[in-house]
Coordinates of N, CA and C in Angstrom, one line a residue:
M67 N -18.6 -3.8 -0.6 CA -17.7 -2.9 0.2 C -17.0 -3.8 1.2
L68 N -15.8 -3.5 1.4 CA -15.0 -4.3 2.4 C -15.5 -4.1 3.8
T69 N -15.5 -5.2 4.5 CA -15.9 -5.1 5.9 C -14.7 -5.4 6.8
Y70 N -14.8 -5.0 8.1 CA -13.8 -5.2 9.0 C -13.4 -6.7 9.2
A71 N -14.5 -7.5 9.3 CA -14.3 -8.9 9.5 C -13.6 -9.6 8.4
N72 N -13.9 -9.2 7.1 CA -13.2 -9.7 6.0 C -11.7 -9.3 5.9
W73 N -11.5 -8.0 6.3 CA -10.2 -7.5 6.3 C -9.3 -8.2 7.3
I74 N -9.8 -8.4 8.5 CA -9.1 -9.1 9.5 C -8.8 -10.6 9.1
A75 N -9.8 -11.2 8.5 CA -9.6 -12.6 8.0 C -8.5 -12.6 7.0
R76 N -8.4 -11.6 6.1 CA -7.3 -11.5 5.1 C -6.0 -11.2 5.7
F77 N -6.0 -10.3 6.7 CA -4.7 -9.8 7.3 C -4.8 -9.9 8.9
P78 N -4.6 -11.1 9.4 CA -4.7 -11.3 10.8 C -3.7 -10.5 11.6
E79 N -2.6 -10.1 10.9 CA -1.6 -9.3 11.6 C -2.1 -7.9 12.1
F80 N -3.3 -7.5 11.6 CA -3.9 -6.3 12.1 C -5.0 -6.5 13.1
T81 N -5.1 -7.6 13.8 CA -6.1 -7.9 14.7 C -6.2 -6.8 15.8
A82 N -5.1 -6.3 16.2 CA -5.1 -5.2 17.3 C -5.6 -3.9 16.8
T83 N -5.9 -3.8 15.5 CA -6.5 -2.5 15.0 C -7.9 -2.4 15.3
P84 N -8.4 -1.4 16.0 CA -9.8 -1.2 16.3 C -10.6 -1.0 15.1
E85 N -11.9 -1.4 15.1 CA -12.7 -1.2 13.9 C -12.9 0.3 13.6
V86 N -12.9 1.1 14.6 CA -13.1 2.6 14.4 C -12.0 3.1 13.5
R87 N -10.7 2.6 13.8 CA -9.6 3.1 13.0 C -9.6 2.5 11.6
F88 N -10.1 1.3 11.5 CA -10.3 0.7 10.2 C -11.3 1.5 9.3
D89 N -12.4 1.9 10.0 CA -13.4 2.7 9.2 C -12.8 4.0 8.7
I90 N -12.0 4.7 9.5 CA -11.3 5.9 9.1 C -10.5 5.7 7.8
F91 N -9.7 4.7 7.8 CA -8.8 4.4 6.7 C -9.6 3.8 5.5
L92 N -10.7 3.2 5.8 CA -11.6 2.7 4.7 C -12.1 3.9 3.9
D93 N -12.5 4.9 4.7 CA -13.0 6.2 4.0 C -11.9 6.8 3.1
D94 N -10.7 6.8 3.6 CA -9.6 7.3 2.8 C -9.4 6.5 1.6
A95 N -9.5 5.1 1.7 CA -9.4 4.3 0.5 C -10.4 4.5 -0.5
V96 N -11.7 4.7 0.0 CA -12.8 5.0 -0.9 C -12.5 6.3 -1.7
L97 N -11.9 7.3 -1.0 CA -11.6 8.5 -1.7 C -10.6 8.3 -2.8
K98 N -9.6 7.4 -2.6 CA -8.6 7.1 -3.6 C -9.1 6.3 -4.7
M99 N -10.0 5.3 -4.4 CA -10.4 4.3 -5.4 C -11.7 4.7 -6.0
G100 N -12.5 5.5 -5.4 CA -13.8 5.8 -6.0 C -14.8 4.8 -5.4
K101 N -16.1 5.2 -5.6 CA -17.2 4.3 -5.0 C -17.7 3.4 -6.1
L102 N -17.4 3.5 -7.3 CA -17.9 2.7 -8.4 C -17.1 1.4 -8.4
E103 N -17.6 0.4 -7.8 CA -17.0 -0.9 -7.6 C -16.8 -1.6 -9.0
S104 N -17.7 -1.4 -9.9 CA -17.7 -2.2 -11.1 C -16.5 -1.8 -12.0
R105 N -15.9 -0.7 -11.8 CA -14.7 -0.3 -12.5 C -13.5 -1.2 -12.2
W106 N -13.6 -1.9 -11.1 CA -12.5 -2.7 -10.6 C -12.8 -4.2 -10.9
G107 N -13.8 -4.5 -11.7 CA -14.1 -5.9 -12.0 C -14.5 -6.6 -10.7
T108 N -13.9 -7.7 -10.4 CA -14.2 -8.4 -9.2 C -13.2 -8.2 -8.1
A109 N -12.3 -7.3 -8.3 CA -11.1 -7.1 -7.4 C -11.3 -5.9 -6.5
Y110 N -12.4 -5.2 -6.5 CA -12.6 -4.0 -5.7 C -12.2 -4.2 -4.2
D111 N -12.9 -5.2 -3.6 CA -12.7 -5.5 -2.2 C -11.3 -5.9 -1.9
K112 N -10.7 -6.7 -2.8 CA -9.3 -7.2 -2.5 C -8.3 -6.0 -2.6
A113 N -8.5 -5.2 -3.6 CA -7.6 -4.0 -3.8 C -7.8 -3.1 -2.6
Q114 N -9.0 -2.9 -2.2 CA -9.3 -2.0 -1.1 C -8.7 -2.5 0.2
A115 N -8.7 -3.8 0.4 CA -8.1 -4.4 1.6 C -6.6 -4.1 1.6
Y116 N -6.0 -4.3 0.5 CA -4.5 -4.0 0.4 C -4.3 -2.5 0.7
L117 N -5.1 -1.6 0.1 CA -4.9 -0.2 0.3 C -5.1 0.2 1.8
V118 N -6.1 -0.3 2.4 CA -6.3 0.0 3.8 C -5.2 -0.6 4.6
G119 N -4.7 -1.8 4.3 CA -3.5 -2.3 5.0 C -2.3 -1.4 4.9
H120 N -2.1 -0.9 3.7 CA -1.0 0.0 3.5 C -1.1 1.2 4.3
L121 N -2.3 1.8 4.3 CA -2.5 3.1 5.0 C -2.3 2.9 6.5
I122 N -2.9 1.8 7.0 CA -2.8 1.5 8.5 C -1.4 1.1 8.9
Y123 N -0.7 0.4 8.0 CA 0.7 0.0 8.4 C 1.5 1.3 8.5
L124 N 1.4 2.2 7.6 CA 2.2 3.5 7.6 C 1.8 4.3 8.8
A125 N 0.5 4.3 9.1 CA 0.0 5.1 10.3 C 0.5 4.5 11.6
N126 N 0.6 3.2 11.7 CA 1.1 2.5 12.9 C 2.6 2.9 13.0
R127 N 3.4 2.9 11.9 CA 4.8 3.3 12.0 C 4.9 4.7 12.5
S128 N 4.1 5.6 12.0 CA 4.1 7.0 12.4 C 3.8 7.1 13.9
S129 N 2.8 6.4 14.4 CA 2.3 6.6 15.8 C 3.4 6.0 16.7
A130 N 4.2 5.1 16.2 CA 5.3 4.5 17.0 C 6.5 5.4 17.1
G131 N 6.4 6.5 16.4 CA 7.6 7.5 16.4 C 8.5 7.3 15.2
E132 N 8.2 6.4 14.3 CA 9.0 6.1 13.1 C 8.7 7.2 12.1
Q133 N 9.8 7.9 11.7 CA 9.6 9.0 10.7 C 10.3 8.7 9.4
G134 N 11.1 7.6 9.4 CA 11.9 7.3 8.2 C 11.1 6.7 7.1
A135 N 11.8 6.4 6.0 CA 11.1 5.7 4.9 C 10.8 4.3 5.3
A136 N 9.8 3.8 4.7 CA 9.3 2.4 5.0 C 9.9 1.4 3.9
V137 N 11.0 1.8 3.3 CA 11.7 0.9 2.3 C 13.1 0.6 2.8
P138 N 13.6 -0.5 2.3 CA 15.0 -0.8 2.7 C 16.0 0.3 2.4
I139 N 17.0 0.4 3.3 CA 18.1 1.3 3.1 C 19.2 0.6 2.4
R140 N 19.8 1.3 1.4 CA 20.9 0.7 0.7 C 22.1 1.7 0.9
S141 N 23.3 1.2 0.8 CA 24.4 2.0 0.9 C 25.4 1.7 -0.1
K142 N 26.3 2.7 -0.4 CA 27.4 2.5 -1.4 C 28.6 3.1 -0.7
E143 N 29.7 2.3 -0.8 CA 31.0 2.7 -0.2 C 32.0 2.9 -1.3
V144 N 32.6 4.0 -1.3 CA 33.7 4.3 -2.2 C 34.9 4.8 -1.4
D145 N 36.0 4.2 -1.4 CA 37.1 4.5 -0.6 C 36.6 4.4 0.9
E146 N 36.7 5.5 1.6 CA 36.3 5.5 3.0 C 35.0 6.3 3.2
V147 N 34.3 6.6 2.1 CA 33.1 7.4 2.1 C 31.9 6.5 1.9
V148 N 31.0 6.5 2.8 CA 29.8 5.7 2.8 C 28.6 6.6 2.6
V149 N 27.8 6.3 1.5 CA 26.6 7.1 1.3 C 25.4 6.1 1.4
E150 N 24.4 6.5 2.3 CA 23.3 5.6 2.5 C 22.0 6.3 1.9
Y151 N 21.2 5.4 1.2 CA 20.0 5.9 0.6 C 18.8 5.2 1.3
A152 N 17.8 6.0 1.6 CA 16.6 5.4 2.2 C 15.6 4.9 1.2
I153 N 16.0 4.7 0.0 CA 15.2 4.1 -1.0 C 16.0 3.2 -1.9
S154 N 15.4 2.2 -2.3 CA 16.1 1.2 -3.1 C 16.4 1.8 -4.5
R155 N 17.4 1.2 -5.2 CA 17.7 1.7 -6.5 C 16.6 1.5 -7.5
D156 N 15.8 0.4 -7.3 CA 14.7 0.1 -8.2 C 13.6 1.2 -8.1
Q157 N 13.5 1.8 -6.9 CA 12.4 2.8 -6.7 C 13.0 4.3 -6.7
A158 N 14.2 4.5 -7.1 CA 14.9 5.8 -7.0 C 14.1 6.9 -7.8
N159 N 13.5 6.6 -8.9 CA 12.8 7.6 -9.7 C 11.3 7.4 -9.6
N160 N 10.8 6.7 -8.6 CA 9.4 6.4 -8.5 C 9.0 7.0 -7.1
F161 N 8.3 8.0 -7.0 CA 8.0 8.7 -5.8 C 6.6 8.3 -5.3
D162 N 6.0 7.2 -5.8 CA 4.7 6.7 -5.3 C 4.9 6.1 -4.0
A163 N 4.3 6.6 -3.0 CA 4.5 6.1 -1.6 C 3.9 4.7 -1.5
L164 N 3.0 4.3 -2.4 CA 2.4 3.0 -2.3 C 3.5 1.9 -2.5
N165 N 4.6 2.2 -3.1 CA 5.7 1.2 -3.2 C 6.4 0.9 -1.9
S166 N 6.2 1.7 -0.9 CA 6.9 1.5 0.4 C 6.5 0.3 1.2
T167 N 5.4 -0.3 0.9 CA 4.9 -1.5 1.7 C 4.5 -2.6 0.7
T168 N 4.5 -3.8 1.2 CA 4.0 -4.9 0.3 C 2.5 -4.8 0.1
Y169 N 1.8 -4.2 1.0 CA 0.4 -4.0 0.8 C 0.1 -3.0 -0.3
G170 N 0.9 -1.9 -0.3 CA 0.7 -0.9 -1.3 C 1.1 -1.4 -2.7
Q171 N 2.2 -2.3 -2.7 CA 2.6 -2.8 -4.0 C 1.6 -3.8 -4.6
E172 N 0.9 -4.5 -3.7 CA -0.2 -5.4 -4.2 C -1.4 -4.6 -4.7
Y173 N -1.7 -3.5 -4.0 CA -2.7 -2.6 -4.5 C -2.4 -2.1 -5.9
I174 N -1.2 -1.6 -6.1 CA -0.7 -1.2 -7.4 C -0.9 -2.2 -8.4
R175 N -0.6 -3.5 -8.1 CA -0.7 -4.6 -9.0 C -2.2 -4.7 -9.5
Y176 N -3.1 -4.6 -8.6 CA -4.6 -4.7 -8.9 C -4.9 -3.5 -9.8
R177 N -4.5 -2.3 -9.4 CA -4.8 -1.1 -10.1 C -4.3 -1.2 -11.6
R178 N -3.1 -1.7 -11.8 CA -2.6 -1.9 -13.1 C -3.3 -2.9 -14.0
I179 N -3.8 -3.9 -13.3 CA -4.6 -4.9 -14.0 C -5.9 -4.3 -14.6
Y180 N -6.6 -3.5 -13.8 CA -7.9 -3.0 -14.2 C -7.8 -1.7 -14.9
F181 N -6.7 -0.9 -14.8 CA -6.6 0.4 -15.4 C -5.4 0.5 -16.3
S182 N -5.0 -0.5 -16.9 CA -3.8 -0.5 -17.7 C -4.0 0.1 -19.1
G183 N -5.2 0.3 -19.5 CA -5.5 0.8 -20.9 C -5.6 -0.4 -21.9
P184 N -5.8 0.0 -23.1 CA -6.0 -1.0 -24.1 C -4.7 -1.8 -24.4
R185 N -4.9 -3.1 -24.7 CA -3.8 -4.0 -24.9 C -3.9 -4.5 -26.4
V186 N -2.7 -4.5 -27.1 CA -2.7 -4.9 -28.4 C -1.9 -6.1 -28.6
A187 N -2.4 -7.1 -29.2 CA -1.6 -8.4 -29.4 C -0.7 -8.3 -30.6

């Protein structure tokens, strides 16, 4: 199981996060990932670290008053009309909030490695 010390060693940018807050989001991560670590091979703690980072990053943005999307805004201008999108074109049809941070994207990468299903050569 992931510890606060290992998480801070991996992500020193979260040093200001109290251990109590880490524990709350670690519980959330366990709910999403399950408690059976063997299903994740050797990557359970790594994937869990990225998921906790994602959850705390979004929570920090919310507590700072940020309510917008955590993805880059893109815009399109035709004549004098400008349309702005709060989600990139690549993610337009993907509503998975995990894609909104680099931490979440790395978690998805681990999830796909261990739960991609059978592979045929």
